[in-house]
Amino acid sequence: MDSRTYIGRVRGLGSAKHGGEHWLKQRLTAIGNILLTTWLVVSLLLMPNFDQATLAQWLAQPTVAVPMILMIVNIFSHARLGLQVVIEDYVHDEGLKFGAMALLNFYVVASAVFGIFVVAKLAFTGASA
Amino acid sequence: MKDAEIMAKNPNRPLSPHLQVYRWSPQMAISIFHRATGFILATVGMITLLWWLSAIGGGAESYATFQKYVVSAGDSATGFETAVNWFFRLLGLAVTFSFFQHLASGIRHLVLDIGAGYELKANRTWASAAFIAAFFATAFVVLFVASRFLGV
């Protein structure tokens, strides 16, 4: 047992210096999402047609594959941060919270890797008909 | 026993006023809409994005399947296929509105983060403006899709 007072236990330890990290990451990925999704929406509006061949050739270009991969990473990071807060706000049982958080991480990481792989495969091996 | 445990055992204790006693305002609505639309985008929206990308990568046949479900089941579709198509169209509409609503209220959040827009009138105006912008942007996309894909 620690016989010191509550204030005595924390005094002098300082902050962890990570207090604003989650908040700041959420804003930075938000700004990234504004830029990247605007690029996607404008690209779609300017698309000559929506045949699979046209889209595959479009997606295989480096100038499209790179922003698409960036968008996937950015969107899934932002979603992870956002859903984390939703879980923290509504799931109060510690065990359920741990499980929900683990599922969330599996979901976003697996989805992002899947999306990156799809785009990279098209870009590296060319568009299949 | 801790105070919290004692209180939890007495269901008749008075509760503090909660959602039901307030008159809904655009500022309140936009707050919960931001969370709800974010949730829709993170689930239905992101899975649809991955489905679309992998359908493009999968070739003409897999893209045709994606189009059959999400865009149009075609003239020779059965009643069930048409119903499934309409279900996905409704999801698409929800995702489209969620995207623009989350974008508009997200930009509003970034403005609030720099300390601007807290005056009652301005706050209310921009909350309403975000809803209106999302509504018109969604309507534009619906018209775009209808004219480009459905020959309306």
mmCIF file of C-alpha atoms in Angstrom:
data_model
loop_
_atom_site.group_PDB
_atom_site.id
_atom_site.type_symbol
_atom_site.label_atom_id
_atom_site.label_comp_id
_atom_site.label_asym_id
_atom_site.label_seq_id
_atom_site.Cartn_x
_atom_site.Cartn_y
_atom_site.Cartn_z
ATOM 1 C CA MET A 1 0.000 0.000 0.000
ATOM 2 C CA ASP A 2 1.131 3.457 -0.878
ATOM 3 C CA SER A 3 0.561 5.709 2.121
ATOM 4 C CA ARG A 4 1.168 8.948 0.277
ATOM 5 C CA THR A 5 -1.685 11.371 -0.475
ATOM 6 C CA TYR A 6 -3.297 11.394 -3.948
ATOM 7 C CA ILE A 7 -1.593 14.665 -4.844
ATOM 8 C CA GLY A 8 1.716 13.319 -3.586
ATOM 9 C CA ARG A 9 1.538 10.362 -5.932
ATOM 10 C CA VAL A 10 1.156 12.457 -9.077
ATOM 11 C CA ARG A 11 3.128 15.575 -8.182
ATOM 12 C CA GLY A 12 6.277 16.025 -10.224
ATOM 13 C CA LEU A 13 5.454 13.294 -12.716
ATOM 14 C CA GLY A 14 4.520 15.823 -15.358
ATOM 15 C CA SER A 15 2.172 15.225 -18.252
ATOM 16 C CA ALA A 16 2.634 12.354 -20.675
ATOM 17 C CA LYS A 17 2.853 15.011 -23.431
ATOM 18 C CA HIS A 18 0.355 13.038 -25.512
ATOM 19 C CA GLY A 19 -2.831 14.725 -24.314
ATOM 20 C CA GLY A 20 -3.653 16.352 -27.635
ATOM 21 C CA GLU A 21 -2.432 13.575 -29.893
ATOM 22 C CA HIS A 22 -5.769 11.907 -30.654
ATOM 23 C CA TRP A 23 -7.517 15.246 -31.172
ATOM 24 C CA LEU A 24 -4.784 16.533 -33.463
ATOM 25 C CA LYS A 25 -4.605 13.321 -35.534
ATOM 26 C CA GLN A 26 -8.359 13.457 -36.015
ATOM 27 C CA ARG A 27 -8.095 17.015 -37.386
ATOM 28 C CA LEU A 28 -5.081 16.291 -39.588
ATOM 29 C CA THR A 29 -6.733 13.232 -41.153
ATOM 30 C CA ALA A 30 -9.928 15.316 -41.532
ATOM 31 C CA ILE A 31 -8.040 17.907 -43.592
ATOM 32 C CA GLY A 32 -6.405 15.100 -45.604
ATOM 33 C CA ASN A 33 -9.839 13.599 -46.232
ATOM 34 C CA ILE A 34 -11.231 16.906 -47.499
ATOM 35 C CA LEU A 35 -8.410 17.113 -50.066
ATOM 36 C CA LEU A 36 -8.415 13.440 -51.102
ATOM 37 C CA THR A 37 -12.165 12.860 -51.296
ATOM 38 C CA THR A 38 -12.578 16.125 -53.237
ATOM 39 C CA TRP A 39 -10.035 14.721 -55.698
ATOM 40 C CA LEU A 40 -12.056 11.476 -55.969
ATOM 41 C CA VAL A 41 -15.421 13.226 -56.409
ATOM 42 C CA VAL A 42 -14.032 15.584 -59.096
ATOM 43 C CA SER A 43 -12.334 12.644 -60.862
ATOM 44 C CA LEU A 44 -15.618 10.699 -60.903
ATOM 45 C CA LEU A 45 -17.590 13.682 -62.209
ATOM 46 C CA LEU A 46 -15.040 14.103 -65.046
ATOM 47 C CA MET A 47 -14.908 10.382 -65.908
ATOM 48 C CA PRO A 48 -15.814 9.910 -69.624
ATOM 49 C CA ASN A 49 -17.662 6.643 -68.881
ATOM 50 C CA PHE A 50 -17.938 4.046 -66.127
ATOM 51 C CA ASP A 51 -16.998 0.854 -67.981
ATOM 52 C CA GLN A 52 -14.810 -1.533 -66.019
ATOM 53 C CA ALA A 53 -12.001 -1.221 -68.613
ATOM 54 C CA THR A 54 -11.996 2.575 -68.420
ATOM 55 C CA LEU A 55 -12.009 2.558 -64.609
ATOM 56 C CA ALA A 56 -9.271 -0.092 -64.435
ATOM 57 C CA GLN A 57 -7.010 1.879 -66.795
ATOM 58 C CA TRP A 58 -7.739 5.038 -64.846
ATOM 59 C CA LEU A 59 -6.983 3.376 -61.492
ATOM 60 C CA ALA A 60 -3.758 1.760 -62.743
ATOM 61 C CA GLN A 61 -2.102 5.118 -63.465
ATOM 62 C CA PRO A 62 0.477 6.191 -60.851
ATOM 63 C CA THR A 63 -1.175 9.634 -60.583
ATOM 64 C CA VAL A 64 -4.423 7.897 -59.566
ATOM 65 C CA ALA A 65 -3.137 4.840 -57.656
ATOM 66 C CA VAL A 66 -0.989 6.968 -55.315
ATOM 67 C CA PRO A 67 -3.735 9.385 -54.191
ATOM 68 C CA MET A 68 -6.172 6.442 -53.984
ATOM 69 C CA ILE A 69 -3.835 4.560 -51.625
ATOM 70 C CA LEU A 70 -3.279 7.745 -49.618
ATOM 71 C CA MET A 71 -7.048 8.225 -49.438
ATOM 72 C CA ILE A 72 -7.588 4.648 -48.218
ATOM 73 C CA VAL A 73 -4.958 5.034 -45.466
ATOM 74 C CA ASN A 74 -6.313 8.448 -44.474
ATOM 75 C CA ILE A 75 -9.986 7.475 -44.467
ATOM 76 C CA PHE A 76 -9.388 4.316 -42.437
ATOM 77 C CA SER A 77 -7.182 6.168 -39.920
ATOM 78 C CA HIS A 78 -9.841 8.837 -39.503
ATOM 79 C CA ALA A 79 -12.564 6.193 -39.132
ATOM 80 C CA ARG A 80 -10.507 4.352 -36.515
ATOM 81 C CA LEU A 81 -10.092 7.538 -34.462
ATOM 82 C CA GLY A 82 -13.784 8.388 -34.783
ATOM 83 C CA LEU A 83 -15.183 4.960 -33.987
ATOM 84 C CA GLN A 84 -12.770 4.716 -31.053
ATOM 85 C CA VAL A 85 -14.492 7.752 -29.497
ATOM 86 C CA VAL A 86 -17.929 6.257 -30.211
ATOM 87 C CA ILE A 87 -16.925 3.046 -28.420
ATOM 88 C CA GLU A 88 -15.435 4.976 -25.489
ATOM 89 C CA ASP A 89 -18.651 6.995 -25.154
ATOM 90 C CA TYR A 90 -21.185 4.162 -25.339
ATOM 91 C CA VAL A 91 -19.476 0.927 -24.267
ATOM 92 C CA HIS A 92 -18.927 1.093 -20.520
ATOM 93 C CA ASP A 93 -18.110 -2.503 -19.674
ATOM 94 C CA GLU A 94 -14.325 -2.853 -19.663
ATOM 95 C CA GLY A 95 -14.305 -6.291 -21.260
ATOM 96 C CA LEU A 96 -16.738 -5.332 -24.017
ATOM 97 C CA LYS A 97 -14.800 -2.137 -24.596
ATOM 98 C CA PHE A 98 -11.555 -4.061 -24.988
ATOM 99 C CA GLY A 99 -13.222 -6.493 -27.403
ATOM 100 C CA ALA A 100 -14.891 -3.724 -29.419
ATOM 101 C CA MET A 101 -11.608 -1.823 -29.677
ATOM 102 C CA ALA A 102 -9.755 -4.959 -30.808
ATOM 103 C CA LEU A 103 -12.430 -5.684 -33.452
ATOM 104 C CA LEU A 104 -12.253 -2.070 -34.618
ATOM 105 C CA ASN A 105 -8.501 -2.307 -35.087
ATOM 106 C CA PHE A 106 -8.756 -5.622 -36.937
ATOM 107 C CA TYR A 107 -11.495 -4.188 -39.161
ATOM 108 C CA VAL A 108 -9.708 -0.997 -40.178
ATOM 109 C CA VAL A 109 -6.259 -2.546 -40.638
ATOM 110 C CA ALA A 110 -7.543 -5.552 -42.616
ATOM 111 C CA SER A 111 -9.778 -3.330 -44.773
ATOM 112 C CA ALA A 112 -7.042 -0.812 -45.485
ATOM 113 C CA VAL A 113 -4.514 -3.520 -46.416
ATOM 114 C CA PHE A 114 -7.116 -5.142 -48.687
ATOM 115 C CA GLY A 115 -7.825 -1.820 -50.419
ATOM 116 C CA ILE A 116 -4.137 -0.984 -50.845
ATOM 117 C CA PHE A 117 -3.469 -4.450 -52.270
ATOM 118 C CA VAL A 118 -6.291 -4.129 -54.818
ATOM 119 C CA VAL A 119 -5.011 -0.773 -56.059
ATOM 120 C CA ALA A 120 -1.350 -1.841 -56.027
ATOM 121 C CA LYS A 121 -2.093 -5.035 -57.960
ATOM 122 C CA LEU A 122 -3.844 -3.051 -60.685
ATOM 123 C CA ALA A 123 -1.052 -0.492 -60.797
ATOM 124 C CA PHE A 124 1.794 -3.028 -60.882
ATOM 125 C CA THR A 125 0.352 -5.784 -63.082
ATOM 126 C CA GLY A 126 -1.779 -3.651 -65.369
ATOM 127 C CA ALA A 127 -5.515 -3.604 -65.889
ATOM 128 C CA SER A 128 -7.049 -7.005 -66.525
ATOM 129 C CA ALA A 129 -10.020 -7.148 -68.855
ATOM 130 C CA MET B 1 -20.647 0.172 -0.503
ATOM 131 C CA LYS B 2 -19.691 2.983 -2.811
ATOM 132 C CA ASP B 3 -22.098 5.880 -3.403
ATOM 133 C CA ALA B 4 -22.513 4.898 -7.039
ATOM 134 C CA GLU B 5 -23.606 1.405 -6.077
ATOM 135 C CA ILE B 6 -26.161 2.673 -3.564
ATOM 136 C CA MET B 7 -27.606 5.039 -6.158
ATOM 137 C CA ALA B 8 -27.753 2.312 -8.804
ATOM 138 C CA LYS B 9 -29.988 0.264 -6.474
ATOM 139 C CA ASN B 10 -32.624 2.984 -6.153
ATOM 140 C CA PRO B 11 -34.416 3.435 -9.476
ATOM 141 C CA ASN B 12 -36.717 6.135 -8.071
ATOM 142 C CA ARG B 13 -34.018 8.687 -7.464
ATOM 143 C CA PRO B 14 -34.451 11.907 -9.475
ATOM 144 C CA LEU B 15 -32.637 12.132 -12.790
ATOM 145 C CA SER B 16 -31.091 15.243 -14.258
ATOM 146 C CA PRO B 17 -32.869 16.692 -17.298
ATOM 147 C CA HIS B 18 -31.783 14.950 -20.464
ATOM 148 C CA LEU B 19 -32.483 15.053 -24.219
ATOM 149 C CA GLN B 20 -36.268 14.943 -23.969
ATOM 150 C CA VAL B 21 -36.638 18.278 -22.191
ATOM 151 C CA TYR B 22 -34.800 20.355 -24.797
ATOM 152 C CA ARG B 23 -36.305 21.843 -27.947
ATOM 153 C CA TRP B 24 -34.261 20.517 -30.868
ATOM 154 C CA SER B 25 -32.119 23.077 -32.624
ATOM 155 C CA PRO B 26 -29.906 22.791 -35.735
ATOM 156 C CA GLN B 27 -26.853 22.989 -33.468
ATOM 157 C CA MET B 28 -27.978 19.930 -31.521
ATOM 158 C CA ALA B 29 -29.035 18.002 -34.608
ATOM 159 C CA ILE B 30 -25.770 18.615 -36.448
ATOM 160 C CA SER B 31 -23.778 17.272 -33.514
ATOM 161 C CA ILE B 32 -25.482 13.875 -33.434
ATOM 162 C CA PHE B 33 -25.734 13.795 -37.241
ATOM 163 C CA HIS B 34 -21.963 14.196 -37.426
ATOM 164 C CA ARG B 35 -21.514 11.082 -35.337
ATOM 165 C CA ALA B 36 -24.265 9.085 -37.047
ATOM 166 C CA THR B 37 -23.070 9.952 -40.559
ATOM 167 C CA GLY B 38 -19.483 9.193 -39.540
ATOM 168 C CA PHE B 39 -20.621 5.779 -38.359
ATOM 169 C CA ILE B 40 -22.451 5.099 -41.643
ATOM 170 C CA LEU B 41 -19.394 6.172 -43.668
ATOM 171 C CA ALA B 42 -17.042 4.043 -41.562
ATOM 172 C CA THR B 43 -19.210 0.951 -42.034
ATOM 173 C CA VAL B 44 -21.393 0.954 -45.170
ATOM 174 C CA GLY B 45 -19.366 3.666 -46.932
ATOM 175 C CA MET B 46 -15.938 2.098 -46.500
ATOM 176 C CA ILE B 47 -17.106 -1.417 -47.370
ATOM 177 C CA THR B 48 -18.778 -0.064 -50.525
ATOM 178 C CA LEU B 49 -15.569 1.761 -51.464
ATOM 179 C CA LEU B 50 -13.599 -1.494 -51.092
ATOM 180 C CA TRP B 51 -16.250 -3.419 -53.022
ATOM 181 C CA TRP B 52 -16.080 -0.862 -55.855
ATOM 182 C CA LEU B 53 -12.259 -0.944 -55.978
ATOM 183 C CA SER B 54 -12.046 -4.731 -55.886
ATOM 184 C CA ALA B 55 -14.793 -5.006 -58.543
ATOM 185 C CA ILE B 56 -12.689 -2.783 -60.816
ATOM 186 C CA GLY B 57 -9.613 -4.892 -60.056
ATOM 187 C CA GLY B 58 -11.534 -8.150 -60.473
ATOM 188 C CA GLY B 59 -12.391 -7.603 -64.115
ATOM 189 C CA ALA B 60 -15.477 -6.986 -66.262
ATOM 190 C CA GLU B 61 -17.511 -9.797 -64.752
ATOM 191 C CA SER B 62 -17.069 -8.759 -61.132
ATOM 192 C CA TYR B 63 -17.765 -5.138 -62.068
ATOM 193 C CA ALA B 64 -20.989 -6.215 -63.762
ATOM 194 C CA THR B 65 -22.012 -7.908 -60.491
ATOM 195 C CA PHE B 66 -21.288 -4.717 -58.550
ATOM 196 C CA GLN B 67 -23.356 -2.694 -61.045
ATOM 197 C CA LYS B 68 -26.200 -5.209 -60.920
ATOM 198 C CA TYR B 69 -26.537 -4.757 -57.161
ATOM 199 C CA VAL B 70 -25.674 -1.095 -56.655
ATOM 200 C CA VAL B 71 -26.610 0.676 -59.923
ATOM 201 C CA SER B 72 -29.296 -1.204 -61.849
ATOM 202 C CA ALA B 73 -30.553 -4.792 -61.795
ATOM 203 C CA GLY B 74 -31.503 -4.464 -65.479
ATOM 204 C CA ASP B 75 -34.740 -5.078 -67.360
ATOM 205 C CA SER B 76 -34.636 -8.880 -67.141
ATOM 206 C CA ALA B 77 -34.272 -8.845 -63.336
ATOM 207 C CA THR B 78 -36.647 -10.805 -61.111
ATOM 208 C CA GLY B 79 -38.732 -9.023 -58.518
ATOM 209 C CA PHE B 80 -36.341 -10.108 -55.804
ATOM 210 C CA GLU B 81 -33.291 -8.794 -57.706
ATOM 211 C CA THR B 82 -35.035 -5.467 -58.238
ATOM 212 C CA ALA B 83 -35.860 -5.269 -54.516
ATOM 213 C CA VAL B 84 -32.231 -6.019 -53.586
ATOM 214 C CA ASN B 85 -31.115 -3.358 -56.067
ATOM 215 C CA TRP B 86 -33.422 -0.781 -54.441
ATOM 216 C CA PHE B 87 -32.079 -1.727 -51.016
ATOM 217 C CA PHE B 88 -28.522 -1.033 -52.206
ATOM 218 C CA ARG B 89 -29.656 2.186 -53.905
ATOM 219 C CA LEU B 90 -31.100 3.359 -50.593
ATOM 220 C CA LEU B 91 -27.806 2.482 -48.877
ATOM 221 C CA GLY B 92 -26.010 4.420 -51.607
ATOM 222 C CA LEU B 93 -28.269 7.405 -50.997
ATOM 223 C CA ALA B 94 -27.591 7.184 -47.244
ATOM 224 C CA VAL B 95 -23.831 7.007 -47.855
ATOM 225 C CA THR B 96 -23.937 9.935 -50.312
ATOM 226 C CA PHE B 97 -25.899 12.133 -47.914
ATOM 227 C CA SER B 98 -23.660 11.005 -45.030
ATOM 228 C CA PHE B 99 -20.559 11.925 -47.021
ATOM 229 C CA PHE B 100 -21.692 15.491 -47.737
ATOM 230 C CA GLN B 101 -23.236 15.969 -44.288
ATOM 231 C CA HIS B 102 -20.064 14.740 -42.560
ATOM 232 C CA LEU B 103 -17.929 16.882 -44.891
ATOM 233 C CA ALA B 104 -19.980 20.029 -44.251
ATOM 234 C CA SER B 105 -20.221 19.595 -40.494
ATOM 235 C CA GLY B 106 -16.564 18.523 -40.405
ATOM 236 C CA ILE B 107 -15.536 21.802 -42.035
ATOM 237 C CA ARG B 108 -17.773 23.547 -39.487
ATOM 238 C CA HIS B 109 -15.889 21.714 -36.724
ATOM 239 C CA LEU B 110 -12.533 22.858 -38.112
ATOM 240 C CA VAL B 111 -13.802 26.475 -38.073
ATOM 241 C CA LEU B 112 -15.050 26.049 -34.471
ATOM 242 C CA ASP B 113 -11.628 24.583 -33.574
ATOM 243 C CA ILE B 114 -9.915 27.875 -34.387
ATOM 244 C CA GLY B 115 -12.318 29.560 -31.976
ATOM 245 C CA ALA B 116 -14.669 31.149 -34.512
ATOM 246 C CA GLY B 117 -18.427 30.820 -34.950
ATOM 247 C CA TYR B 118 -19.553 30.417 -31.339
ATOM 248 C CA GLU B 119 -21.869 33.450 -31.321
ATOM 249 C CA LEU B 120 -25.420 32.086 -30.983
ATOM 250 C CA LYS B 121 -26.717 33.432 -34.276
ATOM 251 C CA ALA B 122 -23.635 32.517 -36.330
ATOM 252 C CA ASN B 123 -23.497 29.063 -34.766
ATOM 253 C CA ARG B 124 -27.128 28.416 -35.617
ATOM 254 C CA THR B 125 -26.791 29.801 -39.155
ATOM 255 C CA TRP B 126 -23.778 27.651 -40.048
ATOM 256 C CA ALA B 127 -25.340 24.550 -38.543
ATOM 257 C CA SER B 128 -28.383 25.042 -40.796
ATOM 258 C CA ALA B 129 -26.133 25.887 -43.751
ATOM 259 C CA ALA B 130 -24.291 22.577 -43.382
ATOM 260 C CA PHE B 131 -27.604 20.647 -43.604
ATOM 261 C CA ILE B 132 -28.723 22.657 -46.632
ATOM 262 C CA ALA B 133 -25.355 22.194 -48.399
ATOM 263 C CA ALA B 134 -25.450 18.431 -47.779
ATOM 264 C CA PHE B 135 -29.027 18.233 -49.081
ATOM 265 C CA PHE B 136 -28.250 20.049 -52.341
ATOM 266 C CA ALA B 137 -24.963 18.192 -52.929
ATOM 267 C CA THR B 138 -26.819 14.886 -52.459
ATOM 268 C CA ALA B 139 -29.584 15.998 -54.840
ATOM 269 C CA PHE B 140 -26.904 16.900 -57.407
ATOM 270 C CA VAL B 141 -25.325 13.436 -57.169
ATOM 271 C CA VAL B 142 -28.736 11.747 -57.461
ATOM 272 C CA LEU B 143 -29.433 13.740 -60.653
ATOM 273 C CA PHE B 144 -25.938 12.958 -61.963
ATOM 274 C CA VAL B 145 -26.361 9.224 -61.351
ATOM 275 C CA ALA B 146 -29.895 9.229 -62.780
ATOM 276 C CA SER B 147 -28.808 10.961 -65.991
ATOM 277 C CA ARG B 148 -25.528 9.060 -66.480
ATOM 278 C CA PHE B 149 -26.573 5.522 -65.513
ATOM 279 C CA LEU B 150 -30.319 5.192 -65.528
ATOM 280 C CA GLY B 151 -31.140 7.231 -68.622
ATOM 281 C CA VAL B 152 -33.621 9.421 -66.741
#
